[in-house]
Short mmCIF file of C-alpha atoms in Angstrom, two decimals:
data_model
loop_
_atom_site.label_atom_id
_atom_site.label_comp_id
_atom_site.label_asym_id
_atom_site.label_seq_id
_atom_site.Cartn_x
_atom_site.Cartn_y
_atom_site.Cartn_z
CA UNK A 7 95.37 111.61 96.40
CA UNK A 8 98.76 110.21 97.19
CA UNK A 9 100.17 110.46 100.52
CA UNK A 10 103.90 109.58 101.90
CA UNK A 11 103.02 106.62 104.66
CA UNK A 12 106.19 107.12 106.47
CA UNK A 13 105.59 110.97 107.02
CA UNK A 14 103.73 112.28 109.90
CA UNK A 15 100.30 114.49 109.67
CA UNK A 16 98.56 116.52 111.46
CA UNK A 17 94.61 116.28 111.35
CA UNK A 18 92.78 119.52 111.94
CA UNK A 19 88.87 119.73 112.54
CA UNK A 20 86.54 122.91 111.65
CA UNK A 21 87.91 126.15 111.57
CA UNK A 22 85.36 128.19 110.71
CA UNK A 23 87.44 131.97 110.13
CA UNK A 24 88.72 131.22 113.25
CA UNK A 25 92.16 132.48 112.01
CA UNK A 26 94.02 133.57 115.25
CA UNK A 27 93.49 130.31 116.28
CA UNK A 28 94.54 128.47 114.14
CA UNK A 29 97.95 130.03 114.11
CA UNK A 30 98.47 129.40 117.64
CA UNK A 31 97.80 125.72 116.94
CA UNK A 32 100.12 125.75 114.00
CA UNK A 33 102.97 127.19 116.62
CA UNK A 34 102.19 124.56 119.01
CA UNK A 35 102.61 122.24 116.52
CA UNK A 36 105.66 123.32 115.63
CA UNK A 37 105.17 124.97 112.39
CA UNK A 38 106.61 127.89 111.54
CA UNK A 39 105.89 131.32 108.80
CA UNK A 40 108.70 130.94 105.92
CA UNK A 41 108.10 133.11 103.33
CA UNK A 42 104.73 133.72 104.10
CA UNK A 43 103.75 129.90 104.33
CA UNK A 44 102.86 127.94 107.10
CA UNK A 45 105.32 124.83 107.45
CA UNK A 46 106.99 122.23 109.27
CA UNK A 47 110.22 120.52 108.28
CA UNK A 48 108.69 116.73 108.22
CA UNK A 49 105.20 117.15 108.43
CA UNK A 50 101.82 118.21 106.56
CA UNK A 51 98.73 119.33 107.64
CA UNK A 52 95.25 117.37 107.02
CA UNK A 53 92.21 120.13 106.52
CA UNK A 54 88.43 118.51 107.29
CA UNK A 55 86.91 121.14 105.94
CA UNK A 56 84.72 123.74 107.32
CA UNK A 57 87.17 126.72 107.01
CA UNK A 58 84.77 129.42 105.90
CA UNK A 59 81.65 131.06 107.82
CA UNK A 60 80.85 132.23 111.15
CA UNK A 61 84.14 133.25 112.35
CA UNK A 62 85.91 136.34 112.69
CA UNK A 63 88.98 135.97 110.21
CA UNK A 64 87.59 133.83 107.35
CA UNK A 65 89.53 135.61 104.91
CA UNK A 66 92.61 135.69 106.32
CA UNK A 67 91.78 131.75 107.08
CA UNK A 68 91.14 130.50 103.65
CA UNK A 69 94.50 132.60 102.61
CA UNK A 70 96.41 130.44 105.41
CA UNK A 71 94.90 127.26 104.10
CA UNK A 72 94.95 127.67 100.57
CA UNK A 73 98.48 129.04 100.69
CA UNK A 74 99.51 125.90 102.82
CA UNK A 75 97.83 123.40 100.02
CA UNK A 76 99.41 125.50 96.92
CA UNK A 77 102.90 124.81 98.20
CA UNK A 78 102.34 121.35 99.59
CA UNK A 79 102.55 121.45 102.99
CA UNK A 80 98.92 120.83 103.43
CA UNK A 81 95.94 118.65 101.98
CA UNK A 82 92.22 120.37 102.64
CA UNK A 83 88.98 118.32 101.77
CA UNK A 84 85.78 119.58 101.41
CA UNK A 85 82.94 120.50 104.18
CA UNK A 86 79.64 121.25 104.00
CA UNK A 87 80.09 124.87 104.12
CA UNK A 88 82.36 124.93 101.37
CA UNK A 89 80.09 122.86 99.33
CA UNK A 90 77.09 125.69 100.50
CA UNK A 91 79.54 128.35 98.96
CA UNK A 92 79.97 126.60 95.81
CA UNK A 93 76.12 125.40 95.68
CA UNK A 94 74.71 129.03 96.35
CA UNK A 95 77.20 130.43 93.36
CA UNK A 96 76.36 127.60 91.10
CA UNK A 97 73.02 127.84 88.38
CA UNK A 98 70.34 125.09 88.80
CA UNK A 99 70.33 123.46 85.78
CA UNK A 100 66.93 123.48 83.86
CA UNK A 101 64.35 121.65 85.24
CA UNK A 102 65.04 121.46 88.82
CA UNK A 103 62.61 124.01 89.57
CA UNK A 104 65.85 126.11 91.04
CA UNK A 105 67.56 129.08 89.80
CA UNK A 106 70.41 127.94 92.09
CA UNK A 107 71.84 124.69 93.33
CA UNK A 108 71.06 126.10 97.31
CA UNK A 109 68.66 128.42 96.79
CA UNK A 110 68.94 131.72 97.92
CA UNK A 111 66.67 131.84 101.17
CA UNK A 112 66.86 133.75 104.09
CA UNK A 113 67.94 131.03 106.03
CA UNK A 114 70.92 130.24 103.88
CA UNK A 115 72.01 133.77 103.59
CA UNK A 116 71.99 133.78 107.30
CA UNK A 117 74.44 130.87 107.22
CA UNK A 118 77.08 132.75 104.85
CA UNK A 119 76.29 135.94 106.04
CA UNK A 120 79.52 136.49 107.76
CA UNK A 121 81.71 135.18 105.00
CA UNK A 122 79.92 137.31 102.17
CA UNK A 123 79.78 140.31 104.72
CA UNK A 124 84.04 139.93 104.76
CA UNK A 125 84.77 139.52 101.11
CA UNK A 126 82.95 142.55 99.89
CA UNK A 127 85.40 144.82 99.21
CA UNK A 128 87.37 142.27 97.90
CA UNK A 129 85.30 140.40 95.13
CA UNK A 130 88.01 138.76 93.36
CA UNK A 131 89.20 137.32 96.37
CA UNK A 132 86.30 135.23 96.90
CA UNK A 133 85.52 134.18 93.39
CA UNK A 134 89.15 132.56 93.11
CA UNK A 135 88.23 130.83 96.08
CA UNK A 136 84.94 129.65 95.11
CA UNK A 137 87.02 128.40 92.24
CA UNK A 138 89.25 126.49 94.53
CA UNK A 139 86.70 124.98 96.55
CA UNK A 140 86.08 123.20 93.43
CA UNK A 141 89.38 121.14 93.76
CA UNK A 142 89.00 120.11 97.20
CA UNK A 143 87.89 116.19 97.30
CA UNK A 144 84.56 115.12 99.39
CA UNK A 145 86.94 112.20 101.16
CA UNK A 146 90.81 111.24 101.41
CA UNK A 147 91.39 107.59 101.64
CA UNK A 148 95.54 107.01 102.68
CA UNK A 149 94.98 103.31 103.37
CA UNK A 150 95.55 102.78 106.84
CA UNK A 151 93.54 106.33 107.68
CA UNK A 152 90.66 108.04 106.41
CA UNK A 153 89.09 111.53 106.01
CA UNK A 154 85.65 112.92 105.10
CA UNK A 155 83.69 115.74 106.70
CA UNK A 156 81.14 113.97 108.59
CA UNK A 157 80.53 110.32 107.67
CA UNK A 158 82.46 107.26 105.34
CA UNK A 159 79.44 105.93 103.21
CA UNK A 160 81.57 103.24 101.58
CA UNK A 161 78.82 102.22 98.68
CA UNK A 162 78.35 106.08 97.89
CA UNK A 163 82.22 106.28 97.92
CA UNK A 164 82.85 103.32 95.92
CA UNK A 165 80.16 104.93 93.13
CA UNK A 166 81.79 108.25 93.08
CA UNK A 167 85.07 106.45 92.41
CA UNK A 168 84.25 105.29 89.16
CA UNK A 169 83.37 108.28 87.81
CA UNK A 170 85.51 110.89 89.95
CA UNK A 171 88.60 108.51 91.66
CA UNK A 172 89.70 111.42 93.66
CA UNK A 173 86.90 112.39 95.07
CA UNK A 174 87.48 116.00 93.39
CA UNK A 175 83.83 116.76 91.53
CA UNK A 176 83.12 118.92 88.72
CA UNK A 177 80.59 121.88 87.83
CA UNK A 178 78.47 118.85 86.23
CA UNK A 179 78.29 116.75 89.01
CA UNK A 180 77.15 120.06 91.68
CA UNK A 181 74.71 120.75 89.06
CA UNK A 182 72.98 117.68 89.83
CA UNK A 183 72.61 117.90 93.50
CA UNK A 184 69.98 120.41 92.72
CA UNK A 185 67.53 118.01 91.84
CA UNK A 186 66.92 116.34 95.34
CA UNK A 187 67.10 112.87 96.24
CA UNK A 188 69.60 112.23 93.23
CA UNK A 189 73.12 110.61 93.27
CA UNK A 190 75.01 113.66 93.87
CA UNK A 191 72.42 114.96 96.33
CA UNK A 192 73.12 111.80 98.19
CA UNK A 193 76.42 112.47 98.07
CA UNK A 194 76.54 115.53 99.76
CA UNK A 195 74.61 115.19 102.04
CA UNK A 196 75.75 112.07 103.38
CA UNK A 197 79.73 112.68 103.49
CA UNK A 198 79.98 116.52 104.20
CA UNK A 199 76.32 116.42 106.78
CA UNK A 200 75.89 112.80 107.91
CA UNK A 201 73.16 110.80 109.19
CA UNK A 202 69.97 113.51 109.89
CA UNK A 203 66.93 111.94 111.23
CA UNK A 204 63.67 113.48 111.69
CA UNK A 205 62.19 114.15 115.21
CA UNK A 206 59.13 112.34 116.12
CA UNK A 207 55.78 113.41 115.58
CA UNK A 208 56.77 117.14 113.85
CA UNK A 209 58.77 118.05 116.89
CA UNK A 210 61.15 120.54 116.46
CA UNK A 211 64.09 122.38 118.79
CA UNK A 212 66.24 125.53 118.71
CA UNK A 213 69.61 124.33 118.80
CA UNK A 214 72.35 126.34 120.03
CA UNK A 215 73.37 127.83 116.93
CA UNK A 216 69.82 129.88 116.96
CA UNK A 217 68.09 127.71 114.00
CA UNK A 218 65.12 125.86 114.34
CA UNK A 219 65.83 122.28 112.99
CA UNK A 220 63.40 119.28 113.35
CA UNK A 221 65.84 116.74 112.04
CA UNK A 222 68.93 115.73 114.68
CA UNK A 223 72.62 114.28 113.95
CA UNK A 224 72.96 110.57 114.52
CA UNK A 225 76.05 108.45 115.29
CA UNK A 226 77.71 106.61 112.60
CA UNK A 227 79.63 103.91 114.19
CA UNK A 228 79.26 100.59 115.57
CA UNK A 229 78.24 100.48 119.43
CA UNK A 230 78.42 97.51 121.86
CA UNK A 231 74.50 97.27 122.33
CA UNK A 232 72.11 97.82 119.53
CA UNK A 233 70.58 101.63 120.02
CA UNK A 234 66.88 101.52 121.56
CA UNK A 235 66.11 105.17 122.03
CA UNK A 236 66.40 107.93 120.01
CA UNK A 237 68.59 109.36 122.82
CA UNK A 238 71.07 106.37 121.88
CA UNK A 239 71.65 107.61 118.35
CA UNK A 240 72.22 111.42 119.14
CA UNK A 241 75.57 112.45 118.57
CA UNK A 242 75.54 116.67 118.32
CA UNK A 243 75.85 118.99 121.29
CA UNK A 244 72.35 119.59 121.97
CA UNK A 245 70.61 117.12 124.10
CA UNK A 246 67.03 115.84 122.79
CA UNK A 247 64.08 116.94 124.74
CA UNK A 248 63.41 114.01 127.41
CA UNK A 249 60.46 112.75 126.05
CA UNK A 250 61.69 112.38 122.29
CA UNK A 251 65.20 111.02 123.64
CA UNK A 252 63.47 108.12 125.93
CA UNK A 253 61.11 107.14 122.93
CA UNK A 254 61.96 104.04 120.91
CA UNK A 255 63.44 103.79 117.64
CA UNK A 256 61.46 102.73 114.88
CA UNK A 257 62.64 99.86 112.55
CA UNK A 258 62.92 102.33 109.56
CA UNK A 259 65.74 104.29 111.21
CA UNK A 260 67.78 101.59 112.55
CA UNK A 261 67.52 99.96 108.99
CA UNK A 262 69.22 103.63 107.69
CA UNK A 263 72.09 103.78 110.37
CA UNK A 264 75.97 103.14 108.92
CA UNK A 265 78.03 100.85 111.42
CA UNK A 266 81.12 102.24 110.72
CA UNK A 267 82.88 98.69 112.73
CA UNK A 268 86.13 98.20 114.23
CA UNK A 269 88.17 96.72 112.14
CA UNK A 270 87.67 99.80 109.53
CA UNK A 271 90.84 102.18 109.16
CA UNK A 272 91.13 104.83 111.43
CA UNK A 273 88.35 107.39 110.45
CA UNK A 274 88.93 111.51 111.05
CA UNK A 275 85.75 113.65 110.64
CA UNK A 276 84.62 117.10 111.89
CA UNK A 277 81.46 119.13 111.87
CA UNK A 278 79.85 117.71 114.86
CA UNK A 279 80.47 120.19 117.13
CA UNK A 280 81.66 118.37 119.91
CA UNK A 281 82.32 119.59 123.89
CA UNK A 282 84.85 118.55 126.84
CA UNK A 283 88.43 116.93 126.39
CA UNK A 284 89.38 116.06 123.24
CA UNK A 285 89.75 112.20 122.71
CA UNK A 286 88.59 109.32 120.19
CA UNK A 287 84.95 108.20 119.73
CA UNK A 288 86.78 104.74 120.08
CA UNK A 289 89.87 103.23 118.58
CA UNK A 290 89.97 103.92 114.90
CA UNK A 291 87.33 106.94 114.87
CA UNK A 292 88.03 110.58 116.20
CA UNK A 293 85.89 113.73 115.39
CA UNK A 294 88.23 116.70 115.65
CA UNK A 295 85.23 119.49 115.73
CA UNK A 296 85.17 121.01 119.17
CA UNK A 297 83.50 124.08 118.61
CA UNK A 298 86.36 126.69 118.06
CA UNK A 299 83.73 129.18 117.00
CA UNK A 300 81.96 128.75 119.88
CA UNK A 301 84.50 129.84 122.26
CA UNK A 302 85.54 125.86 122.32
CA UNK A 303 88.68 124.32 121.24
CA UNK A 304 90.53 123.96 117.67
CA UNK A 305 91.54 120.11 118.20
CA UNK A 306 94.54 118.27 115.67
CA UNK A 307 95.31 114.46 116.37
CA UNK A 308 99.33 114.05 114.94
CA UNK A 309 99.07 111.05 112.95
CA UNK A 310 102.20 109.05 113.00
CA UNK A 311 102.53 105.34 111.73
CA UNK A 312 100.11 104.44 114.48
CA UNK A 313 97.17 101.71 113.42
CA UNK A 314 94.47 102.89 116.48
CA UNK A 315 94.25 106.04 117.93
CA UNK A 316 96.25 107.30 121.33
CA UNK A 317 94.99 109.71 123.50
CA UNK A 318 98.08 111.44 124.47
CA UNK A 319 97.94 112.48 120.48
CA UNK A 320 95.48 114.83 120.61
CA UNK A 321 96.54 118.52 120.66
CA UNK A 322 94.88 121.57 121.17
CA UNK A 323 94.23 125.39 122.09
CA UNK A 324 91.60 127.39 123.12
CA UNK A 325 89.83 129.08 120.73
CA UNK A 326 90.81 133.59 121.03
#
């Protein structure tokens, strides 16, 4: 995907039907409604994905978006949730022991139950954006900045470039993350969901979202001291239990962690749901997911022809 270096972008994190919102942070930003598209007169938007489920207005978001990327005044790549739309509408193929690439559990339709609930009187709607999800890329590489969903595996990147150079996938390639553990499962899980490690000894937790998960998100990115604890490598909003969190790390999972280092471009990612005044992780990474669904913040960094992040670029509003 070609991008103009010398223009200015603005990176937003997860939206999540969060509509309202989001057009309060486009007017901050100093975009305005011409012809029914969002727009500014020398900059584009940068979507991380994430703009269906859960919220309120996910219709009326995924218009705003997909309006904004049809007339070129925005790029969008893909999040998890987009890929769970496209997964739970896609046939396994034979053999996977699926009749659907995400199969159609209780828990899953609990996921997209909000977004399915708001497109049914309007069918149509949804399957041409079900079609569109398909164009979105899994990553955005300008160069001197990055973007993926939730983590930069550069080995699974640099496979899926030699088949699919964009990053844009096709019905073949989704077909194939049915069968887990392959290539494309990898793939998806890795970019859009990051680095989940299981909790010790069958634990589990209720995180805040109401789902009982025994796996927890880790941290992707190089620290100044090698992590000891499995508190070290937490990096989601709920805390682990105080037992689990003081335990020691086996070797296995430090051998699986991605040091994402310093000298790496800039790096923008979202879905990690994260609380309290929006700033970098450090000076080329920033997640821009602060929980706008969850009464938090809708967070953009404006990207100029800076090489490290600056604090004072980070803009936001309260989520409404």
């Amino acid at each position: 995907m070609w991008l103009d270096s010398a223009r200015g972008y603005d990176v937003v994190g997860d939206i999540h039907g969060c509509a309202a919102t989001l057009v309060r942070l486009l007017e901050q930003l100093g975009y305005r409604r011409i012809k029914g598209i969002w727009q500014h007169p020398t900059r584009q938007m940068l979507f991380l994905g994430d703009i269906i489920d859960r919220g309120p207005q996910i219709r009326e978001a995924l218009h705003l978006v997909h309006d904004m990327v049809d007339r070129g005044q925005a790029h969008c790549i893909m999040g998890n949730h987009e890929f769970y739309a496209l997964a739970w509408n896609t046939p396994a193929p034979a053999g996977s022991g699926k009749l659907f690439v995400r199969e159609h559990t209780k828990r899953h339709a609990r996921l997209q139950a909000e977004t399915h609930a708001q497109f049914v009187a309007h069918p149509y709607d949804w399957k041409d954006f079900v079609t569109w999800f398909h164009s979105l890329p899994l990553f955005l590489d300008a160069g001197r900045f990055r973007l993926v969903h939730a983590l930069w595996d550069q080995p699974l990147i640099d496979t899926l470039r030699s088949s699919y150079p964009d990053g844009r996938i096709d019905r073949t390639f989704l077909q194939q993350a049915a069968f887990q553990g392959s290539f494309a499962d990898q793939v998806f899980n890795r970019l859009l969901r990051g680095i989940n490690l299981r909790l010790p000894h069958g634990a589990s937790q209720v995180s805040s979202d109401g789902y009982i998960r025994s796996f927890f998100r880790s941290k992707f990115w190089e620290e100044e001291q090698e992590p000891e604890t499995y508190g070290d490598l937490v990096f989601q909003p709920d805390a682990l239990p105080e037992a689990i969190a003081n335990e020691p790390l086996p070797m296995s999972y430090r051998a699986s962690l991605m040091r994402y280092d310093r000298l790496q471009p800039i790096l923008f990612v979202g879905h990690y749901w994260r609380k309290g005044h929006p700033t970098m992780i450090r000076p080329n990474v920033a997640c821009l997911d602060y929980s706008a669904v969850n009464g938090g913040k809708l967070v953009a960094y404006r990207l100029d022809a800076e090489d490290v992040l600056l604090p004072n670029k980070f803009v936001w509003v309260n989520a409404v």
